[in-house]
Amino acid sequence: MHRLLLLGCFWLLTVPPVSSIFQRPTGSPAPPRLQYLLEPLHSTVHTQRGATATLPCVLRALPRNYRVKWSKVEPANYGENVIIITNGLYHKNYGPLSPRVRLRHSHRYDASLTITDVALEDEGRYRCQLVNGLDDESVALTLHLEGVVFPYQPSNGRYKFNYHEAKRACEQQDSRLATYQQLYKAWTEGLDWCNAGWILDGTVHYPIINSREPCGGRLLLPGVRSYGMRDKQKDRFDAFCFTSALQGQVYFIRGHLNYKEAWQACRNQGAAMAKVGQLYSAWRFSQLDRCDGGWLADGSVRYPISTPRQRCGGLPDPGVRSFGFPSKELRAYGTYCFAG
């Protein structure tokens, strides 16, 4: 009994006080507290393509001779592009976002940024910086678009794109190269793809749910596997594209059409042949569900399945199924059209 008491006393003497356990390590100064800018309640703003989104930035007080500068962090070159600068009375817009941005300015302390007709390339990190001499401070916010990531390769097979060709291919399919965050989120939602592809920052990855021999072996854990940064001119891979909600409708025209006839069938109705990104968007956001293979603008034949069933390919998961790139002379499919 006396021994237990002595051990208990020793423990009390040797354990440091709680305050010292959680002290910040020496050489790691605490970040300066915001004096003029309010910390945003939520650092991520969720939106969709075509919507209007506002990134909050509110001052608690107005210092003398201040400016507020909004900029966007670009993952492709790790730089910041200035969007707008204001001194509270006047403002000036900069760069490609210029026609679609304005200050909300609902009161004199409000420097929030409003983006109209949100585009795919608007997703990313933004910074609201108060420029006030030695007292500069800033808040970081993320604009997140709800969307879908899909792998893409051309008609002549896999691993044909250098970085610039992959970027252009996604843009031609009403999408853009995905960010790592978008690819990671798609993996958590079930994207399982063996072929490596470029993403926006110039790195190459592939997402694996079910470990298997052709995809790195059974012993490797599931995850987003990385090839790291690659040569943007010389190295060749597929692409991971990202698209968001449509401002229009994708619909199917039944028939036994070759590619040219399919193109004309859409045009006859004042529409265009749907692009791959548009079909994925309609599948994700409008739950487009058809068992019928149909031509798309890139010459591929695909069909979207929202409710899996045995007679529609037999696969257990929803998705956009592909017949690849058949001969354009083949009269075997209908077509998917897009009316904007």
Coordinates of C-alpha atoms in Angstrom, one line a residue:
M1 CA 0.0 0.0 0.0
H2 CA 2.8 2.5 1.0
R3 CA 4.6 1.5 -2.2
L4 CA 1.5 2.3 -4.4
L5 CA 1.2 5.7 -2.7
L6 CA 4.9 6.4 -3.3
L7 CA 4.5 5.5 -7.0
G8 CA 1.5 7.7 -7.3
C9 CA 3.4 10.6 -5.8
F10 CA 6.3 10.0 -8.1
W11 CA 4.0 10.1 -11.1
L12 CA 2.5 13.4 -10.0
L13 CA 5.9 14.9 -9.6
T14 CA 7.3 13.7 -13.0
V15 CA 4.3 14.4 -15.3
P16 CA 4.6 18.0 -16.6
P17 CA 1.7 20.3 -16.3
V18 CA -1.0 20.1 -19.1
S19 CA 0.0 23.6 -20.4
S20 CA 3.6 22.5 -21.1
I21 CA 2.4 19.3 -22.9
F22 CA 0.6 21.3 -25.5
Q23 CA 3.1 24.1 -25.8
R24 CA 4.1 25.1 -29.4
P25 CA 7.6 23.7 -30.3
T26 CA 10.5 26.2 -30.1
G27 CA 11.1 27.9 -33.4
S28 CA 7.4 27.5 -34.6
P29 CA 5.8 30.9 -33.9
A30 CA 2.1 31.0 -33.8
P31 CA 0.5 32.6 -37.0
P32 CA -0.4 36.2 -36.4
R33 CA -4.0 36.7 -35.4
L34 CA -6.2 38.5 -37.9
Q35 CA -6.8 42.1 -36.8
Y36 CA -8.9 43.5 -39.5
L37 CA -10.2 40.6 -41.5
L38 CA -12.8 38.2 -40.1
E39 CA -12.0 34.5 -40.3
P40 CA -14.5 33.0 -42.7
L41 CA -17.1 30.7 -41.1
H42 CA -16.5 28.2 -43.9
S43 CA -13.3 28.1 -46.0
T44 CA -14.9 26.1 -48.8
V45 CA -17.7 27.4 -51.1
H46 CA -19.6 24.7 -53.0
T47 CA -21.1 25.5 -56.4
Q48 CA -21.7 24.1 -59.9
R49 CA -20.9 25.3 -63.4
G50 CA -23.1 28.1 -64.6
A51 CA -24.1 29.2 -61.1
T52 CA -23.2 32.4 -59.2
A53 CA -20.8 32.0 -56.2
T54 CA -19.6 34.4 -53.6
L55 CA -16.3 34.0 -51.7
P56 CA -16.7 35.8 -48.3
C57 CA -14.1 38.4 -47.1
V58 CA -15.3 40.9 -44.5
L59 CA -13.4 43.5 -42.5
R60 CA -14.0 44.1 -38.8
A61 CA -12.5 47.6 -39.1
L62 CA -11.3 49.9 -41.9
P63 CA -7.6 50.8 -41.5
R64 CA -6.3 54.0 -43.1
N65 CA -5.1 53.9 -46.7
Y66 CA -5.8 50.2 -47.2
R67 CA -6.4 48.0 -50.2
V68 CA -7.9 44.6 -50.6
K69 CA -6.5 42.4 -53.3
W70 CA -8.1 39.2 -54.6
S71 CA -6.0 36.6 -56.4
K72 CA -6.3 33.0 -57.5
V73 CA -3.7 30.3 -57.0
E74 CA -3.0 28.4 -60.2
P75 CA -1.9 24.7 -59.6
A76 CA -0.4 24.4 -63.1
N77 CA 2.3 27.0 -62.5
Y78 CA 2.1 27.5 -58.7
G79 CA 1.6 31.2 -59.3
E80 CA -1.1 33.7 -58.2
N81 CA -3.1 35.7 -60.7
V82 CA -4.6 39.0 -59.5
I83 CA -8.3 39.2 -60.0
I84 CA -9.4 42.5 -58.5
I85 CA -8.0 45.3 -56.3
T86 CA -10.1 47.8 -54.3
N87 CA -9.5 50.7 -51.9
G88 CA -13.1 50.7 -50.7
L89 CA -14.2 53.4 -53.1
Y90 CA -12.8 52.3 -56.4
H91 CA -11.8 49.0 -57.8
K92 CA -10.1 47.5 -60.9
N93 CA -10.5 44.0 -62.4
Y94 CA -7.6 42.0 -63.9
G95 CA -7.1 38.9 -66.1
P96 CA -9.5 36.5 -67.8
L97 CA -12.0 36.5 -64.9
S98 CA -12.5 40.2 -65.2
P99 CA -15.8 40.2 -67.1
R100 CA -17.4 37.8 -64.6
V101 CA -16.3 39.1 -61.2
R102 CA -17.5 41.9 -58.9
L103 CA -17.3 42.9 -55.3
R104 CA -20.5 42.1 -53.4
H105 CA -20.1 45.2 -51.3
S106 CA -23.4 44.7 -49.3
H107 CA -22.0 47.1 -46.7
R108 CA -18.8 49.2 -46.3
Y109 CA -16.9 46.4 -44.5
D110 CA -17.8 43.8 -47.2
A111 CA -15.0 42.9 -49.7
S112 CA -16.5 39.6 -50.7
L113 CA -15.9 38.4 -54.3
T114 CA -18.8 37.3 -56.5
I115 CA -18.2 35.2 -59.6
T116 CA -21.0 34.9 -62.1
D117 CA -21.6 32.1 -64.6
V118 CA -19.0 29.9 -62.8
A119 CA -16.8 28.0 -65.3
L120 CA -14.8 24.8 -64.8
E121 CA -11.5 26.6 -64.6
D122 CA -12.8 28.8 -61.8
E123 CA -12.4 25.9 -59.3
G124 CA -9.4 26.3 -56.9
R125 CA -7.9 28.4 -54.1
Y126 CA -8.4 32.1 -53.8
R127 CA -6.8 34.6 -51.5
C128 CA -8.3 37.8 -50.1
Q129 CA -5.4 40.0 -48.9
L130 CA -5.6 43.2 -46.9
V131 CA -2.7 45.4 -48.0
N132 CA -2.0 47.9 -45.2
G133 CA 1.7 48.5 -45.0
L134 CA 3.3 46.4 -42.3
D135 CA -0.1 45.0 -41.2
D136 CA -0.8 42.9 -44.3
E137 CA -3.0 39.9 -43.6
S138 CA -5.0 37.4 -45.7
V139 CA -7.6 34.7 -45.7
A140 CA -7.6 31.7 -48.0
L141 CA -10.8 30.1 -49.5
T142 CA -11.5 27.3 -51.9
L143 CA -14.2 27.3 -54.6
H144 CA -15.3 23.7 -55.1
L145 CA -17.3 22.6 -58.1
E146 CA -19.6 19.6 -57.8
G147 CA -18.7 17.4 -60.8
V148 CA -17.4 14.1 -62.1
V149 CA -14.0 12.8 -63.2
F150 CA -13.6 10.5 -66.1
P151 CA -10.6 8.8 -67.8
Y152 CA -10.1 9.7 -71.5
Q153 CA -8.0 8.3 -74.3
P154 CA -8.1 8.9 -78.0
S155 CA -9.2 6.5 -80.8
N156 CA -5.7 5.3 -81.5
G157 CA -5.2 3.7 -78.1
R158 CA -3.8 4.4 -74.7
Y159 CA -0.8 6.5 -73.7
K160 CA -0.9 8.8 -76.7
F161 CA -1.1 12.2 -75.0
N162 CA 1.7 14.4 -73.8
Y163 CA 0.5 16.9 -71.1
H164 CA -0.5 19.7 -73.6
E165 CA -2.4 17.2 -75.8
A166 CA -4.2 15.8 -72.7
K167 CA -5.2 19.3 -71.6
R168 CA -6.6 20.1 -75.1
A169 CA -8.4 16.8 -75.4
C170 CA -10.3 17.4 -72.1
E171 CA -11.2 20.9 -73.2
Q172 CA -12.5 19.5 -76.5
Q173 CA -14.8 17.1 -74.6
D174 CA -16.4 19.9 -72.5
S175 CA -14.2 19.3 -69.5
R176 CA -10.7 20.2 -68.2
L177 CA -7.9 18.2 -66.7
A178 CA -8.8 17.2 -63.2
T179 CA -7.0 18.4 -60.1
Y180 CA -5.5 15.9 -57.6
Q181 CA -8.3 16.7 -55.1
Q182 CA -10.9 15.9 -57.8
L183 CA -9.2 12.6 -58.7
Y184 CA -8.9 11.6 -55.1
K185 CA -12.5 12.4 -54.4
A186 CA -13.5 10.4 -57.5
W187 CA -11.4 7.4 -56.2
T188 CA -13.3 7.6 -52.8
E189 CA -16.5 7.4 -54.8
G190 CA -15.4 4.3 -56.7
L191 CA -13.3 5.3 -59.7
D192 CA -11.1 2.3 -60.5
W193 CA -8.9 2.6 -63.5
C194 CA -5.7 0.8 -64.4
N195 CA -4.3 3.3 -67.0
A196 CA -2.2 6.3 -65.7
G197 CA -3.3 9.7 -66.8
W198 CA -2.2 13.4 -66.6
I199 CA -3.9 15.8 -64.2
L200 CA -3.8 19.6 -64.1
D201 CA -0.6 20.1 -62.1
G202 CA 1.5 18.0 -64.6
T203 CA 1.7 14.9 -62.4
V204 CA 0.5 11.4 -63.5
H205 CA -1.7 9.1 -61.4
Y206 CA -4.2 6.2 -61.5
P207 CA -6.9 5.3 -59.0
I208 CA -7.3 1.7 -57.9
I209 CA -10.1 0.3 -55.8
N210 CA -9.5 -3.4 -56.4
S211 CA -5.9 -4.4 -56.3
R212 CA -5.0 -6.9 -59.1
E213 CA -2.0 -8.2 -61.1
P214 CA -2.2 -6.0 -64.2
C215 CA -2.4 -2.9 -62.0
G216 CA 0.7 -3.0 -59.8
G217 CA -0.1 -6.4 -58.2
R218 CA -2.4 -7.7 -55.6
L219 CA -0.1 -6.8 -52.7
L220 CA -0.3 -3.1 -53.2
L221 CA -3.1 -1.4 -51.2
P222 CA -5.9 0.4 -53.0
G223 CA -5.3 4.1 -53.5
V224 CA -4.4 6.9 -56.0
R225 CA -1.1 5.6 -57.2
S226 CA 1.4 8.2 -58.5
Y227 CA 4.1 8.4 -61.2
G228 CA 4.9 11.9 -59.9
M229 CA 5.9 14.8 -62.1
R230 CA 6.6 13.8 -65.7
D231 CA 8.1 15.5 -68.8
K232 CA 5.1 17.5 -70.3
Q233 CA 6.5 17.3 -73.8
K234 CA 8.0 13.8 -74.0
D235 CA 6.1 11.5 -71.7
R236 CA 2.8 10.1 -72.9
F237 CA -0.2 8.9 -70.9
D238 CA -4.0 9.1 -70.9
A239 CA -6.0 12.0 -69.3
F240 CA -8.3 12.4 -66.3
C241 CA -10.9 15.0 -67.2
F242 CA -13.3 16.8 -64.9
T243 CA -16.7 18.2 -65.8
S244 CA -19.6 19.8 -63.9
A245 CA -23.3 20.5 -64.4
L246 CA -24.6 21.3 -67.9
Q247 CA -26.5 24.4 -69.1
G248 CA -28.5 22.3 -71.6
Q249 CA -29.8 18.8 -72.2
V250 CA -28.4 15.5 -73.5
Y251 CA -31.0 13.2 -75.2
F252 CA -30.9 10.1 -77.4
I253 CA -32.1 9.5 -80.9
R254 CA -32.8 5.9 -81.7
G255 CA -31.7 4.4 -85.1
H256 CA -29.1 2.4 -86.9
L257 CA -26.9 5.2 -88.0
N258 CA -23.3 5.6 -89.1
Y259 CA -21.3 8.5 -87.7
K260 CA -22.2 11.0 -90.4
E261 CA -25.9 10.1 -90.3
A262 CA -25.8 10.5 -86.5
W263 CA -24.2 13.9 -86.8
Q264 CA -26.9 15.0 -89.3
A265 CA -29.7 13.6 -87.1
C266 CA -28.7 15.9 -84.2
R267 CA -28.3 18.9 -86.6
N268 CA -31.8 18.3 -88.0
Q269 CA -33.2 19.0 -84.6
G270 CA -31.1 22.1 -84.0
A271 CA -28.7 20.3 -81.7
A272 CA -25.1 19.0 -81.8
M273 CA -23.7 15.6 -81.2
A274 CA -22.9 15.3 -77.5
K275 CA -19.4 15.4 -76.2
V276 CA -18.0 12.8 -73.8
G277 CA -18.0 15.3 -70.9
Q278 CA -21.6 16.3 -71.6
L279 CA -22.7 12.6 -71.5
Y280 CA -20.9 12.1 -68.1
S281 CA -22.5 15.3 -66.8
A282 CA -26.0 14.2 -67.9
W283 CA -25.4 10.8 -66.3
R284 CA -24.2 12.4 -63.0
F285 CA -26.5 15.4 -62.6
S286 CA -29.6 14.3 -64.6
Q287 CA -29.4 10.6 -63.9
L288 CA -29.5 9.9 -67.7
D289 CA -30.1 6.1 -68.0
R290 CA -30.2 4.2 -71.3
C291 CA -29.1 0.8 -72.5
D292 CA -28.6 2.1 -76.0
G293 CA -25.2 2.7 -77.4
G294 CA -24.9 6.0 -79.2
W295 CA -22.4 8.0 -81.2
L296 CA -20.6 10.9 -79.6
A297 CA -18.8 13.8 -81.2
D298 CA -15.3 12.2 -80.8
G299 CA -16.4 9.1 -82.7
S300 CA -16.8 6.9 -79.7
V301 CA -19.9 4.9 -78.8
R302 CA -21.1 5.0 -75.2
Y303 CA -24.2 4.7 -73.0
P304 CA -25.0 5.9 -69.5
I305 CA -26.3 3.6 -66.8
S306 CA -27.7 5.1 -63.5
T307 CA -29.6 1.9 -62.4
P308 CA -27.4 -1.2 -63.1
R309 CA -29.2 -4.2 -64.5
Q310 CA -28.2 -7.5 -66.0
R311 CA -29.4 -6.7 -69.6
C312 CA -27.5 -3.4 -69.7
G313 CA -23.9 -4.8 -69.5
G314 CA -24.2 -6.8 -66.3
L315 CA -21.8 -4.6 -64.4
P316 CA -22.9 -4.0 -60.7
D317 CA -22.0 -0.3 -60.6
P318 CA -23.5 2.8 -62.3
G319 CA -21.4 4.5 -64.9
V320 CA -20.9 5.4 -68.5
R321 CA -20.1 2.3 -70.5
S322 CA -18.0 2.4 -73.7
F323 CA -17.9 0.4 -77.0
G324 CA -14.7 2.2 -77.9
F325 CA -14.3 3.7 -81.3
P326 CA -16.0 1.5 -84.0
S327 CA -15.7 2.2 -87.7
K328 CA -17.6 5.4 -88.5
E329 CA -19.2 3.6 -91.4
L330 CA -20.9 1.0 -89.1
R331 CA -24.7 1.4 -89.0
A332 CA -25.4 -0.1 -85.6
Y333 CA -26.1 2.7 -83.1
G334 CA -28.2 5.7 -82.3
T335 CA -26.8 9.0 -81.2
Y336 CA -26.6 11.3 -78.2
C337 CA -27.4 14.9 -78.9
F338 CA -26.8 18.1 -76.9
A339 CA -29.1 21.0 -77.0
G340 CA -27.7 24.1 -75.2

